[in-house]
Coordinates of C-alpha atoms and ligand atoms in Angstrom, one line a residue:
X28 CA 78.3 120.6 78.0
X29 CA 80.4 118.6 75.4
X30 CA 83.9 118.0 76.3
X31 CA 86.4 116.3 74.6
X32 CA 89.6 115.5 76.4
X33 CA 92.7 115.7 73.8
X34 CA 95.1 113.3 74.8
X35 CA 92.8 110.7 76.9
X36 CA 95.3 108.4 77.4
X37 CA 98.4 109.9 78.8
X38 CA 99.6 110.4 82.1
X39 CA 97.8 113.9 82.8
X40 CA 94.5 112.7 80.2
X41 CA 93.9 109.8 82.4
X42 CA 93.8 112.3 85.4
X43 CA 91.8 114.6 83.5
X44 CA 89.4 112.1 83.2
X45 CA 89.4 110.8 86.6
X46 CA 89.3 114.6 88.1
X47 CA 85.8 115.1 86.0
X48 CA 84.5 112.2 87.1
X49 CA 85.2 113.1 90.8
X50 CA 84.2 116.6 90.4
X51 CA 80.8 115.5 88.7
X52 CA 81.7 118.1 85.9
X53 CA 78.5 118.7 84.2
X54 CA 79.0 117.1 80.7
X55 CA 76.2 115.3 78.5
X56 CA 78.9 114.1 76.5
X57 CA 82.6 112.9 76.4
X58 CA 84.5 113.1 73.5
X59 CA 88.2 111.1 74.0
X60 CA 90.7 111.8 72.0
X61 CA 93.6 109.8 71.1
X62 CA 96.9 109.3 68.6
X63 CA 95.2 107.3 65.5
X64 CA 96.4 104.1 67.4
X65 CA 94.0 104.2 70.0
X66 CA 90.8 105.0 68.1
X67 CA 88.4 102.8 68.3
X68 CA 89.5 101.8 71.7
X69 CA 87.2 102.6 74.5
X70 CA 87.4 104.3 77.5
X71 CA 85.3 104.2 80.6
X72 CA 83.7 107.1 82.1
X73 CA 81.2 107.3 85.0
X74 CA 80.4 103.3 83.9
X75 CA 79.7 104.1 80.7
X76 CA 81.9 103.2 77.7
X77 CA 83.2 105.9 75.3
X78 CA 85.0 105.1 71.9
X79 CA 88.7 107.3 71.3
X80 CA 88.1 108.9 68.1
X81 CA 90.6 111.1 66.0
X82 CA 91.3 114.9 66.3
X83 CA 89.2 115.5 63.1
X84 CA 86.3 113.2 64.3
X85 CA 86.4 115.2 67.6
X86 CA 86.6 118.8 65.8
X87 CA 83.4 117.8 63.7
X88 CA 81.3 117.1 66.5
X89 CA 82.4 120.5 68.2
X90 CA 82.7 120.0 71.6
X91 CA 82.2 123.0 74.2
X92 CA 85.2 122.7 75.5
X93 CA 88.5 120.8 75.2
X94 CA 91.0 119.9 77.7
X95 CA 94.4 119.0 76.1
X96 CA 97.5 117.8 77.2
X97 CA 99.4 116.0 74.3
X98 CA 102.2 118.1 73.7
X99 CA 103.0 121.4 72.7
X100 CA 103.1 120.4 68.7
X101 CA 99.4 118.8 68.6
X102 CA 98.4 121.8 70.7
X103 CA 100.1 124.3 68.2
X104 CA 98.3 122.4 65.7
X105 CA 95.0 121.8 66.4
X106 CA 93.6 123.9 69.1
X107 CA 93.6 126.8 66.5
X108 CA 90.8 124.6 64.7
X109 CA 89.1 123.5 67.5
X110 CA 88.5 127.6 68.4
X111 CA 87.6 127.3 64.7
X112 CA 84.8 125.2 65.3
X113 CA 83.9 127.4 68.0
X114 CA 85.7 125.2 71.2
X115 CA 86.8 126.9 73.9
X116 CA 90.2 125.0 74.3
X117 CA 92.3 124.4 77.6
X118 CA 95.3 123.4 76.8
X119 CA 98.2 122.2 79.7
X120 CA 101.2 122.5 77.4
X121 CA 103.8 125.0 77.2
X122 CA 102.9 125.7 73.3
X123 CA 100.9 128.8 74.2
X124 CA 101.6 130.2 77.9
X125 CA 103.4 133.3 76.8
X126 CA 101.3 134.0 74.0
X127 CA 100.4 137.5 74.7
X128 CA 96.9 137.0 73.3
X129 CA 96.3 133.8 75.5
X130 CA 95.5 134.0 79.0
X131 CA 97.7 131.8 81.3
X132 CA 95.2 131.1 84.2
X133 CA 95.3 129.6 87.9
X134 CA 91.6 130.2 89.1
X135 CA 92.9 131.2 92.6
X136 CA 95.1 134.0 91.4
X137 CA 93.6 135.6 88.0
X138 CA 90.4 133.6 86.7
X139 CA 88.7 137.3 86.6
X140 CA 90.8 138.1 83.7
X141 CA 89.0 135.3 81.6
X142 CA 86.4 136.4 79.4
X143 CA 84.2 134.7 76.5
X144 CA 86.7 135.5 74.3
X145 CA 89.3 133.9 75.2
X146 CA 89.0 130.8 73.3
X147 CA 92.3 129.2 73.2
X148 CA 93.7 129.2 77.8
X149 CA 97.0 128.0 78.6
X150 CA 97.2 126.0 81.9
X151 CA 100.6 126.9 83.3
X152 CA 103.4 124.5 84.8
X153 CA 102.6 122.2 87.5
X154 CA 105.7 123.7 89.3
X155 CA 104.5 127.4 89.0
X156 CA 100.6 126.6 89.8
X157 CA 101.5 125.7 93.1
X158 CA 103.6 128.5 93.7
X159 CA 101.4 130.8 92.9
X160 CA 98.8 130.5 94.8
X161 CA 100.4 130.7 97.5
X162 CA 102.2 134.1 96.4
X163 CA 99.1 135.1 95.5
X164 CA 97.1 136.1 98.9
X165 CA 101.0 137.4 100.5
X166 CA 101.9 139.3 97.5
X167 CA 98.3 140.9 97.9
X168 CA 98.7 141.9 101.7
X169 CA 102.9 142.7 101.7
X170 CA 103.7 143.1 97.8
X171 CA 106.5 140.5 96.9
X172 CA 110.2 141.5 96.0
X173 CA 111.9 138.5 95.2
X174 CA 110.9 134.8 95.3
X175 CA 113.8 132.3 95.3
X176 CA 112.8 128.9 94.6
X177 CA 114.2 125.2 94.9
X178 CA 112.2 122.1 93.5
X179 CA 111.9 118.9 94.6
X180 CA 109.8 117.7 91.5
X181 CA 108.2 113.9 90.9
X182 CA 109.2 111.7 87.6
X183 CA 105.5 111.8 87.0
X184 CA 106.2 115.2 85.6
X185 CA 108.4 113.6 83.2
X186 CA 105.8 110.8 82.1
X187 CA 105.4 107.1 81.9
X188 CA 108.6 106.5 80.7
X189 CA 110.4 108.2 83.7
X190 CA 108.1 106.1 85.9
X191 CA 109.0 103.2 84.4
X192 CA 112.9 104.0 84.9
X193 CA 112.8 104.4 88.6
X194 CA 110.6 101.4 89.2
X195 CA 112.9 99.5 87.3
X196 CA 116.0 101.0 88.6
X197 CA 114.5 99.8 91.9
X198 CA 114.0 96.2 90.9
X199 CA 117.3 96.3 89.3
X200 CA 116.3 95.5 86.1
X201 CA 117.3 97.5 82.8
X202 CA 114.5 99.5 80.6
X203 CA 113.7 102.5 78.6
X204 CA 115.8 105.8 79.9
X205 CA 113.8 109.1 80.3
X206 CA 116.9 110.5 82.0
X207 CA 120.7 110.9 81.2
X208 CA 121.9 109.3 84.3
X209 CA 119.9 106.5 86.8
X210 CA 117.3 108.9 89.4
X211 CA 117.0 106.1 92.2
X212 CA 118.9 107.2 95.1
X213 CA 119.7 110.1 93.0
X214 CA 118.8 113.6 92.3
X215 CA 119.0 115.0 88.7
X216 CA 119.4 119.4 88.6
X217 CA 118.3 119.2 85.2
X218 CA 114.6 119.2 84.0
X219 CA 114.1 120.1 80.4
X220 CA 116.8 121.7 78.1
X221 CA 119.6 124.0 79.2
X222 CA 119.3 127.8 77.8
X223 CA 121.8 129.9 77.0
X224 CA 122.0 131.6 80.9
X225 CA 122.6 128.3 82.0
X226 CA 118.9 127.8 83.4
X227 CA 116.9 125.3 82.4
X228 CA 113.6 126.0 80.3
X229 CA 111.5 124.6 83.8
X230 CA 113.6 127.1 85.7
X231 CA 112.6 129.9 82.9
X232 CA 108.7 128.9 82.9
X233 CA 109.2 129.0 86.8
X234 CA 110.8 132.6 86.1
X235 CA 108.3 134.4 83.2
X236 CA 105.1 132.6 84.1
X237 CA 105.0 133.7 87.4
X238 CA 104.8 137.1 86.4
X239 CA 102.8 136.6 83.7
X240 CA 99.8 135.0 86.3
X241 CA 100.7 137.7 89.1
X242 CA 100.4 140.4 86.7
X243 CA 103.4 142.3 87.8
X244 CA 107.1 141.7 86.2
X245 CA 108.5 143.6 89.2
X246 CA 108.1 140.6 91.1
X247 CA 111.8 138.7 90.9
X248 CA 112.1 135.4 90.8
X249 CA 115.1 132.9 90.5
X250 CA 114.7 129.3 90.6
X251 CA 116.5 125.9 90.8
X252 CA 114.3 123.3 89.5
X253 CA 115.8 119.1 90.5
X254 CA 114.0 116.1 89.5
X255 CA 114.1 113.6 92.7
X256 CA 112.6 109.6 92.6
X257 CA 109.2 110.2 94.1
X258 CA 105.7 109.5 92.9
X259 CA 103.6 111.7 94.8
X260 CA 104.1 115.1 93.7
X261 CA 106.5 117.8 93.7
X262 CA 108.1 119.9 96.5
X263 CA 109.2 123.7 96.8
X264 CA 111.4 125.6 99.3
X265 CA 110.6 129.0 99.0
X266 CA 112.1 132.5 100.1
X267 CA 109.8 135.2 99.8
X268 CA 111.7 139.0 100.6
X269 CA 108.9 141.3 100.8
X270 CA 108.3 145.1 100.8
X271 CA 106.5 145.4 103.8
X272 CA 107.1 143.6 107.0
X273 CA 104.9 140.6 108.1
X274 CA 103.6 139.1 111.6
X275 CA 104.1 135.5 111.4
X276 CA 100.9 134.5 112.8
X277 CA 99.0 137.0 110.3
X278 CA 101.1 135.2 107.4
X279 CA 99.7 131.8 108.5
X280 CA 96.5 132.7 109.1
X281 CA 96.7 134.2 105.6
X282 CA 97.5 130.8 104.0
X283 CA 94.9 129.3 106.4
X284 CA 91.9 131.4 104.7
X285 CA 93.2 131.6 101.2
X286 CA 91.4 129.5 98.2
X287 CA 93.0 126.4 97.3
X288 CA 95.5 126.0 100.5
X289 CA 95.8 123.6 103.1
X290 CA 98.3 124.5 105.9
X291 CA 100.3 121.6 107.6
X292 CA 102.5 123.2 109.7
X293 CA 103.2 121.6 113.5
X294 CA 107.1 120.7 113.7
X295 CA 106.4 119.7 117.4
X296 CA 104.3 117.3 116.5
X297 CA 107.1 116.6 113.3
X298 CA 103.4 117.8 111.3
X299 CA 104.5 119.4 107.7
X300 CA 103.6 118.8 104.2
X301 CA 104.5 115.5 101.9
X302 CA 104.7 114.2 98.3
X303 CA 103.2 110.9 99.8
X304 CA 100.2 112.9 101.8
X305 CA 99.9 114.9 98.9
X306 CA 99.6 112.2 96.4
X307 CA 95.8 112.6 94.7
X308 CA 94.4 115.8 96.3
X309 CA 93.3 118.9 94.6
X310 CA 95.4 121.5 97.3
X311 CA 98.4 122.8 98.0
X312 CA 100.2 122.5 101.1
X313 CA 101.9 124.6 102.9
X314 CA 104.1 124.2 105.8
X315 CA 107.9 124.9 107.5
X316 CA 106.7 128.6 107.6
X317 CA 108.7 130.4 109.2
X318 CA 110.7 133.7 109.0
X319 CA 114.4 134.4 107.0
X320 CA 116.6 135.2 110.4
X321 CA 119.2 136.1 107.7
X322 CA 117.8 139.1 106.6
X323 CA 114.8 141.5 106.9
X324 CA 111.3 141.0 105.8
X325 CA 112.2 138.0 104.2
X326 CA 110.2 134.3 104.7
X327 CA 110.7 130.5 104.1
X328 CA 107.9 128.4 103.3
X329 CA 107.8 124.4 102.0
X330 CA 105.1 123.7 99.4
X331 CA 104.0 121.0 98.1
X332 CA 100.6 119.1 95.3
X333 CA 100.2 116.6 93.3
X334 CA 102.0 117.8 89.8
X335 CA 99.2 115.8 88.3
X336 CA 95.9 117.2 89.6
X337 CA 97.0 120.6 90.8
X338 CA 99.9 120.8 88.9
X339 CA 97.8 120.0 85.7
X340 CA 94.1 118.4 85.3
X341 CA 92.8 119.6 88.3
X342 CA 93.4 123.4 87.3
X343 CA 93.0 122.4 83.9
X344 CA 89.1 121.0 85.2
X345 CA 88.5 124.3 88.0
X346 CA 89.1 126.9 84.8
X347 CA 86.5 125.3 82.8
X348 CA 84.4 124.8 86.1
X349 CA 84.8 128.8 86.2
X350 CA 83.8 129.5 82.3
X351 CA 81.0 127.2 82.8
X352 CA 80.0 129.2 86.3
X353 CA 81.0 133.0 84.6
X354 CA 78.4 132.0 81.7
X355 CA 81.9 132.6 79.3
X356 CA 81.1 129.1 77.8
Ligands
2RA21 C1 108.0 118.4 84.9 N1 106.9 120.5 85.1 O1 107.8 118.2 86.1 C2 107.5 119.6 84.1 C3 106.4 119.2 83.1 N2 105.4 118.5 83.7 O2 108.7 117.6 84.2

């Protein structure tokens, strides 16, 4: 399997990278891809060393598949002529997700839709992913009203840039801004651009793409989405009202069987789910469950992955790891 990784040395690329070395993806070759100031550079990969060449160099040697995340302009751009070249593209910007024609995919909730024609599949937002599969497997057994959602989300979702600012905000030194106002010892209710209802476009993804993956728009959600100074990952208090009534202990043992989730959940024993305990793994954790007393058929949950792997190049990785499995590659 050739794969070329579109974007090899950003924040999520690097991940990428790392995540298919970990998973022991079965590639014969790797194919990074960089802006024209990093070709020629090298990368190392499972100890070997592997030159960054340019889109065009990468498109002619027609990789299987190719994971992108460089932004929603190169995607636009040049994943239509990677599917040219007959690549099966994965891309982890927004550029695509509400395509109609494009499948928007988190393997634990809809990965059966995928088929071998779908040659161009959006990865969704690190704050939906997460969401989602844990509405999956309780939408499934008590069909989902309304989700209301608050988000606790890491500057790593913002990039290097953002990093840098709290870091150096901590030191007390001045740098590059990614934000309007300083984020250490702050919180910022603002991530991405304002729309015209007065949500954010995060809140908005949060909003349409849920729907999208779950398959059914009568699903309402409203969210809140706050940038906070951590590193680890990001962080969701959820309200779930459903149709049907639930048994508590059914609902966590639920979450307890269901693909993907880890359930820390043991406030006697102060045991429930952290960006910092979060930081690098693959699932989603789920604690603070626990019903709505304020009104019927309702629950609260606390979720929280790593907005990198989860959140991006680890479901980026596990839906290619499906096409591969599904012969649709
Ligand atoms: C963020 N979800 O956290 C967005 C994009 N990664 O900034």
């Amino acid at each position: 399997m050739k794969v070329a990784v579109v974007g090899a040395t950003g924040l999520v690329g690097t991940v990428m990278l790392k995540v298919l070395e970990e998973r022991n993806f079965p590639l014969t070759e790797l194919i990074p891809v960089a802006s024209e100031k990093s070709v020629g550079k090298e990368i190392t990969f499972k100890g070997k060393k592997f030159p960054i060449v340019s889109m065009d160099t990468a498109i002619g040697m027609r990789p299987d598949i190719a994971l992108f995340s460089a932004g929603g302009n190169t995607s636009l751009e040049h994943a239509p002529r990677f599917k040219e070249a007959g690549t099966t593209v994965i891309d982890n910007s927004s550029a695509w997700r509400m395509d109609p024609t494009v499948k928007l995919i988190v393997p634990e909730v809809n990965a059966h839709e995928l088929s071998i024609d779908n040659k161009i599949i959006a990865n969704p937002n690190c704050s939906t992913i997460q969401m989602v599969v844990v509405l999956k497997p309780l939408h499934d057994k008590y069909k989902i009203k309304r989700v209301v959602v608050s988000t606790y989300q890491s500057v790593t979702g913002t990039g290097v840039k953002a990093v840098e600012q709290l870091m150096n905000e901590r030191k007390g030194i001045d740098g590059p801004k990614a934000y309007p106002y300083e984020i250490d010892l702050n919180v910022l209710p603002h991530i991405d651009v304002f729309m015209e209802n007065g949500y954010t476009k995060e809140e908005m993804k949060m909003v349409k793409e849920t729907n999208k993956i779950m398959s059914d728009d009568s699903i309402k959600v409203t969210a809140t989405t706050v940038r906070i100074p951590v590193m680890g990952g990001h962080s969701e208090s959820v309200n779930i009202e459903f149709e049907n009534d639930f048994d508590l202990a059914e609902v966590r043992s639920i979450l307890e069987k269901s693909p993907g989730i880890i359930v820390v959940d043991d406030v006697a024993n102060l045991k429930y789910p952290m960006p910092k305990d979060a930081h690098e793994k693959d699932e989603v954790f789920v604690g603070r469950i626990r019903r709505d007393e304020s009104a019927p058929k309702a629950l609260n949950l606390w979720i929280v992955a790593d907005n990198l792997r989860k959140g991006a190049a680890t479901n980026a990785v596990q839906i290619a790891e499906y096409l591969i499995q599904k012969e649709l590659v």
